[in-house]
PDB file of C-alpha atoms in Angstrom:
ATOM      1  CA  UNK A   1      49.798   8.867 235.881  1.00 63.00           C
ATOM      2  CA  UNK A   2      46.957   9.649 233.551  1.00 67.00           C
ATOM      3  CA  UNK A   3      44.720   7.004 232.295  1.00 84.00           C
ATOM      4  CA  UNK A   4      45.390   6.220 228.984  1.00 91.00           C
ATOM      5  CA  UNK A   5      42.988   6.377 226.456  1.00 88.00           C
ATOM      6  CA  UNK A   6      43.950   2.296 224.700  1.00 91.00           C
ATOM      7  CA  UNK A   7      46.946   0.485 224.356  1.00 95.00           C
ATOM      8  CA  UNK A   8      50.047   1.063 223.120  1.00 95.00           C
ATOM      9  CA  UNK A   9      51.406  -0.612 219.621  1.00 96.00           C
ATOM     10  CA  UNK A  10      54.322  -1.819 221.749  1.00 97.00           C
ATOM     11  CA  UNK A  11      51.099  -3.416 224.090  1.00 97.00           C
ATOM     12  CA  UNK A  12      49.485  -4.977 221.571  1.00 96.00           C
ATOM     13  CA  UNK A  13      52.441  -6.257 219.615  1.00 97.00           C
ATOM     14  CA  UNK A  14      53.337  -8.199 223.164  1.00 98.00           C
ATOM     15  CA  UNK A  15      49.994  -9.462 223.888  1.00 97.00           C
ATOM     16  CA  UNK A  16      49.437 -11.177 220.494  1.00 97.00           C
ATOM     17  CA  UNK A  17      52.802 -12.274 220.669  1.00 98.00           C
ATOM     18  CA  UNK A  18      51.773 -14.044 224.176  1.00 98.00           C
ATOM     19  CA  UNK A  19      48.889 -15.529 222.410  1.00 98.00           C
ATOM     20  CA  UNK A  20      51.125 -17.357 220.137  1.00 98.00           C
ATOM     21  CA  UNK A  21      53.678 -18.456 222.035  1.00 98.00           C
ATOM     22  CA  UNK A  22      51.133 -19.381 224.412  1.00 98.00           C
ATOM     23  CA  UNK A  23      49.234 -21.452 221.948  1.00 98.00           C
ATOM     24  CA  UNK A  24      52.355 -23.059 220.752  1.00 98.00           C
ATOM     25  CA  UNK A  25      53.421 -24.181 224.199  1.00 98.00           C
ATOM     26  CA  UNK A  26      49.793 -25.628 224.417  1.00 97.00           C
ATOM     27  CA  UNK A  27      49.860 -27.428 220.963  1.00 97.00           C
ATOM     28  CA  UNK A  28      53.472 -28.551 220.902  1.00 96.00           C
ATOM     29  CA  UNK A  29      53.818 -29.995 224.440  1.00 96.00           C
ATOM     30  CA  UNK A  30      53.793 -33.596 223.923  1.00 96.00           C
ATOM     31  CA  UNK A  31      57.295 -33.993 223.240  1.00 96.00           C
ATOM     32  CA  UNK A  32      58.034 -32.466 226.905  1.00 96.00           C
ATOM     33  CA  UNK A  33      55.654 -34.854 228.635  1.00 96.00           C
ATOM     34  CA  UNK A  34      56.750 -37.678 227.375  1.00 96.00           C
ATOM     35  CA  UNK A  35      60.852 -36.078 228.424  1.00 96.00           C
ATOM     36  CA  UNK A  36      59.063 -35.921 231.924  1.00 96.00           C
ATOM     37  CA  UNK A  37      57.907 -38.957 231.993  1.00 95.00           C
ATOM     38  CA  UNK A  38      61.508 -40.226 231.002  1.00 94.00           C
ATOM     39  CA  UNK A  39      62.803 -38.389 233.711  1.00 92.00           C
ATOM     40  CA  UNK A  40      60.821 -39.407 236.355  1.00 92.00           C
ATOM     41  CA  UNK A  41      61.026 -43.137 235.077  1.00 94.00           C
ATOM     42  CA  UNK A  42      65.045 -42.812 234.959  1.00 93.00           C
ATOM     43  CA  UNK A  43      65.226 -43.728 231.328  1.00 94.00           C
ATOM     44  CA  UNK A  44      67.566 -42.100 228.714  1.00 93.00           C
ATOM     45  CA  UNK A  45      66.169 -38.898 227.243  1.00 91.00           C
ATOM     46  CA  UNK A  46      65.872 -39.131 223.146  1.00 89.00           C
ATOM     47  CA  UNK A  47      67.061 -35.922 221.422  1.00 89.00           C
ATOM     48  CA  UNK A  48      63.958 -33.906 220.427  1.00 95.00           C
ATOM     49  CA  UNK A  49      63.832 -30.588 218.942  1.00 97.00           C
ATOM     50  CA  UNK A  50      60.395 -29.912 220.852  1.00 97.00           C
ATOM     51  CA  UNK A  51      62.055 -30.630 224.189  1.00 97.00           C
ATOM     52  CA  UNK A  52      64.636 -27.142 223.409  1.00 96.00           C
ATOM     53  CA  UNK A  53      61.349 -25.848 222.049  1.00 97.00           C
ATOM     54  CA  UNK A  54      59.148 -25.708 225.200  1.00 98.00           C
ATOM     55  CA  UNK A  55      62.326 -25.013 227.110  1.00 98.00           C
ATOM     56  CA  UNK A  56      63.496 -21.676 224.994  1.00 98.00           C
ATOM     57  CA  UNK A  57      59.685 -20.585 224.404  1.00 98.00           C
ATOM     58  CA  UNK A  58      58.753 -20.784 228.058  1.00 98.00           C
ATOM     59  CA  UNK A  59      61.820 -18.767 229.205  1.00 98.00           C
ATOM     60  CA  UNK A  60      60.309 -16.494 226.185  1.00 98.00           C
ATOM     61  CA  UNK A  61      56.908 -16.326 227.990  1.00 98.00           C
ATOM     62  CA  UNK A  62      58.451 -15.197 231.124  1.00 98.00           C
ATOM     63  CA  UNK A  63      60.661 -12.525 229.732  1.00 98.00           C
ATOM     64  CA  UNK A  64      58.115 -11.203 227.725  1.00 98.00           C
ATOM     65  CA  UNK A  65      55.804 -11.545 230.390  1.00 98.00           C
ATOM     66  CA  UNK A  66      58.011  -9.017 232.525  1.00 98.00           C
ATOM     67  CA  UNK A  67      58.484  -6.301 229.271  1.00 98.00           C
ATOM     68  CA  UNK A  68      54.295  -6.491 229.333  1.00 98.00           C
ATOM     69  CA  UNK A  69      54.326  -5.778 233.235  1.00 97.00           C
ATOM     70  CA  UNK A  70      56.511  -2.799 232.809  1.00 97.00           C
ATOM     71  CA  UNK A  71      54.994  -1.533 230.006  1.00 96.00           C
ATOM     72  CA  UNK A  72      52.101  -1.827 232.175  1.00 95.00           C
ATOM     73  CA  UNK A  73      53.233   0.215 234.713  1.00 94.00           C
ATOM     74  CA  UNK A  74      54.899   2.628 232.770  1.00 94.00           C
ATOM     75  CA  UNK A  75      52.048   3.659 230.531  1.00 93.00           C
ATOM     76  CA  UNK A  76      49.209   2.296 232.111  1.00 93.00           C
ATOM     77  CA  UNK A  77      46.194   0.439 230.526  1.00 93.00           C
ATOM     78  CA  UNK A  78      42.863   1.648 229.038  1.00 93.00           C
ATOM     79  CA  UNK A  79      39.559   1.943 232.533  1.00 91.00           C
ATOM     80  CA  UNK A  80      36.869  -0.510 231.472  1.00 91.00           C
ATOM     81  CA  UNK A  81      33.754   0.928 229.434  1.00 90.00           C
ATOM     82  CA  UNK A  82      32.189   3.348 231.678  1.00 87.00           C
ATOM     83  CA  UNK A  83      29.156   0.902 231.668  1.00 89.00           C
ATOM     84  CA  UNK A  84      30.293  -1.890 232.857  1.00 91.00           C
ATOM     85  CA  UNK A  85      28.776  -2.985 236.524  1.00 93.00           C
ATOM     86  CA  UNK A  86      31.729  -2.212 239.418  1.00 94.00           C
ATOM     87  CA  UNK A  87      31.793  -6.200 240.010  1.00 95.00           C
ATOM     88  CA  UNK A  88      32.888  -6.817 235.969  1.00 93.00           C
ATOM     89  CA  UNK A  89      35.426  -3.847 236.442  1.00 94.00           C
ATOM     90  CA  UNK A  90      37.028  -5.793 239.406  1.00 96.00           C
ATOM     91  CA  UNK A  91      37.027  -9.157 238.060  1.00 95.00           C
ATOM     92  CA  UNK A  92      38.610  -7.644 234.516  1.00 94.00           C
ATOM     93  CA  UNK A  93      41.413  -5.949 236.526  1.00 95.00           C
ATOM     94  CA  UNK A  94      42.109  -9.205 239.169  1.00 97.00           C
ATOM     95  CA  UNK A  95      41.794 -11.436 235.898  1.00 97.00           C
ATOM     96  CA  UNK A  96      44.839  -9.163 234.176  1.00 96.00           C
ATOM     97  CA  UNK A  97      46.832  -9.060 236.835  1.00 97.00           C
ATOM     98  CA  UNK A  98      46.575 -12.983 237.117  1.00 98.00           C
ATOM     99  CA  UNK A  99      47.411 -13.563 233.750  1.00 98.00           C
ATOM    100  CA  UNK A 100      50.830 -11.676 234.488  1.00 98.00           C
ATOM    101  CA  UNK A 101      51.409 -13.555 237.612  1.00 98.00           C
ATOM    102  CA  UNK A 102      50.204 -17.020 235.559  1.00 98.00           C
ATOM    103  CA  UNK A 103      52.819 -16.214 232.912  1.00 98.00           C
ATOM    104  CA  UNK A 104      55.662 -15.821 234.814  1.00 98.00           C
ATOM    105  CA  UNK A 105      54.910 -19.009 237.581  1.00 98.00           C
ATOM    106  CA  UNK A 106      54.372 -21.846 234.542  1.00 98.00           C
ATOM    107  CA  UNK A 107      57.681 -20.986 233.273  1.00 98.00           C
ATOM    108  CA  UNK A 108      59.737 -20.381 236.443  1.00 98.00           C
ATOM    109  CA  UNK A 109      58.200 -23.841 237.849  1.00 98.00           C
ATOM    110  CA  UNK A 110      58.792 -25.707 234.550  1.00 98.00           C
ATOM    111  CA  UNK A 111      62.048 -24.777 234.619  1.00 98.00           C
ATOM    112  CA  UNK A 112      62.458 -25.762 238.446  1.00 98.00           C
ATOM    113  CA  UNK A 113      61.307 -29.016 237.376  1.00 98.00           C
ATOM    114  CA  UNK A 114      63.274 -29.973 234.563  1.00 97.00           C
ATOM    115  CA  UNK A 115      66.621 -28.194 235.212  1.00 97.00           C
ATOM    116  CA  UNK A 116      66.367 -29.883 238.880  1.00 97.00           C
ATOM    117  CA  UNK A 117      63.907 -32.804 238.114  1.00 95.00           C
ATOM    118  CA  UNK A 118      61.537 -31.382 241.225  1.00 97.00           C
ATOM    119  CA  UNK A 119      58.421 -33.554 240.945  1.00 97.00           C
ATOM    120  CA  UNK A 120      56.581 -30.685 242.771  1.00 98.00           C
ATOM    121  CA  UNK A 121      57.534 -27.815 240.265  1.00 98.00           C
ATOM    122  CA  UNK A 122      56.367 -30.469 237.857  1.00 98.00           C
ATOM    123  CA  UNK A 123      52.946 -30.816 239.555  1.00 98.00           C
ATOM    124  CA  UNK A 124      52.649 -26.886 239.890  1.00 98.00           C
ATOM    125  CA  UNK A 125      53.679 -26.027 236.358  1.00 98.00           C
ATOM    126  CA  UNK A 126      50.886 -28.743 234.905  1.00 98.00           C
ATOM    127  CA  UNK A 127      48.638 -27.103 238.197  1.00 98.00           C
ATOM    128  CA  UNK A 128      48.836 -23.510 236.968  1.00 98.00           C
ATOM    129  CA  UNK A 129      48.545 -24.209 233.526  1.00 98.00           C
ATOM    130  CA  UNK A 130      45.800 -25.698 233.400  1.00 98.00           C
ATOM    131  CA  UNK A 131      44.308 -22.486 235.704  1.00 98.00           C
ATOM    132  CA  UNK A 132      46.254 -20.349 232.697  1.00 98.00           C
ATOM    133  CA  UNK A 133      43.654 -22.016 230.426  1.00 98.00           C
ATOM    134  CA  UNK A 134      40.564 -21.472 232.544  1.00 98.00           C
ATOM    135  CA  UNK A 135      41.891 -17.989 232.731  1.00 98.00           C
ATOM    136  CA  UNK A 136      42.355 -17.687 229.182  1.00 98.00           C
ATOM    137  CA  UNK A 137      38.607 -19.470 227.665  1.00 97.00           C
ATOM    138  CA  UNK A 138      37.508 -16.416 230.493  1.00 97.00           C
ATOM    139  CA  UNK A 139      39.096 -13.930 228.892  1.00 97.00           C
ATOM    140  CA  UNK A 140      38.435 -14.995 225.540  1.00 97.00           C
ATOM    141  CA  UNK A 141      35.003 -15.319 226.725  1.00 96.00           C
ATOM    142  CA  UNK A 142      34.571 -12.081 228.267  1.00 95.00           C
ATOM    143  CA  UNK A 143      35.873 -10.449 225.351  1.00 94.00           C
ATOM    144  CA  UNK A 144      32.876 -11.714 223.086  1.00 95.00           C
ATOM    145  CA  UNK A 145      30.285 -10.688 225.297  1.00 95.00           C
ATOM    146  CA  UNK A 146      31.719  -6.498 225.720  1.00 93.00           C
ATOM    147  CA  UNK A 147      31.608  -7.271 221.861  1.00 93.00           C
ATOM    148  CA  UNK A 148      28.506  -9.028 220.742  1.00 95.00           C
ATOM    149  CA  UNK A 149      26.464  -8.492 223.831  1.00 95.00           C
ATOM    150  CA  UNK A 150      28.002  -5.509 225.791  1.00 94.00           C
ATOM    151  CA  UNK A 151      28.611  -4.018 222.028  1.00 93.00           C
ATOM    152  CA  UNK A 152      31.694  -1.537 223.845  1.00 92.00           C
ATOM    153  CA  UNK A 153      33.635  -2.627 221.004  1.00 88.00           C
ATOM    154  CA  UNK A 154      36.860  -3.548 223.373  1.00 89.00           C
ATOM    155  CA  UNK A 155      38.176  -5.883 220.842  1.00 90.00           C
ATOM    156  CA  UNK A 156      39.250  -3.044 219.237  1.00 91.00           C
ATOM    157  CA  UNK A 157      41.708  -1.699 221.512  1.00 89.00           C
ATOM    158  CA  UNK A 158      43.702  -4.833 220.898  1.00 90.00           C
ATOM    159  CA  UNK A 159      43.820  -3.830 217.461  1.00 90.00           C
ATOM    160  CA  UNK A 160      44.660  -0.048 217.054  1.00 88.00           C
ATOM    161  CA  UNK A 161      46.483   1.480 218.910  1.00 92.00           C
ATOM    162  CA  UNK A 162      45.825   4.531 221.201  1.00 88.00           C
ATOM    163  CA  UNK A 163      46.810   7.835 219.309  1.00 79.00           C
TER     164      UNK A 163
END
C-alpha cells in the first residue's frame, strides 16, 4: 500500500471525536466511582444519568476505536517528517499503536467489571487509564515540540486533510 501523503477527513473526524469522548469520560467519571464503590460495598445503586453515561460512551470509545484501526489499515497513515531521529520515528509509531490497544482495553475491562462486578477488571480499567493519560500528556506533548521546536508543522495534518 502506498504511503499516504496525511490523513484522511474520515481520520481526523475520528480522532477529534476520541479526544472528546475521551475527555468526557475523564471529566464526568465521578458518578461511576462512586456506583463502584456501591457495588463493591453491597449498597443499593442510586439512579444516575452519568452512570448510563460512562457506560454508553465507553462502549463508544471502543467501537470507534476499531473504525480508527481499520481505517488505519485500509488507508494507511502519514511516515514521520523525514527529519526526525530513527528513535522518535519508533517511539511515534509504538505510541499510536498503544493508544489503539489503550482504547479498546479501558472499555472492554470497565465493562468486565461492572456488567460482572470483577474487582480485577475494575483494578485494570483504573490501571490502564491512568497509562491512557500518560500516553496522552506524551502525545500532546510531542505534538508541541514537532510544532514549536521541531517546526514540521504536524499539527496540521490533524487539521486538513490529505488531498
Amino acid at each position: 500500500m502506498p504511503q499516504p501523503t496525511g490523513y484522511t477527513r474520515a481520520q481526523i473526524t475520528l480522532h477529534w471525536i476520541t479526544v472528546v469522548l475521551v475527555a468526557l469520560q475523564f471529566l464526568l467519571h465521578d458518578a461511576m466511582s462512586e456506583a463502584w464503590d456501591a457495588v463493591e460495598e453491597g449498597r443499593e445503586l442510586i439512579f444516575n444519568p452519568l452512570i448510563s453515561q460512562h457506560v454508553f460512551m465507553g462502549a463508544l470509545v471502543a467501537i470507534v476505536t476499531f473504525i480508527r484501526l481499520g481505517l488505519r489499515l485500509s488507508h494507511g497513515a502519514p511516515p514521520p517528517p523525514a527529519s526526525e531521529h530513527a528513535v522518535l520515528q519508533l517511539v511515534a509509531h509504538a505510541t499510536h499503536w498503544a493508544f489503539y490497544v489503550l482504547l479498546i482495553l479501558v472499555p472492554v475491562f470497565g465493562a468486565v467489571a461492572w456488567f460482572n462486578a470483577v474487582e480485577l477488571a475494575a483494578e485494570a480499567h483504573e490501571m490502564l487509564t491512568s497509562v491512557l493519560l500518560a500516553l496522552i500528556a506524551l502525545h500532546v506533548l510531542a505534538a508541541l515540540v514537532h510544532q514549536f521546536i521541531f517546526k514540521t508543522n504536524l499539527l496540521a495534518r490533524m487539521k486538513n486533510p490529505a488531498p
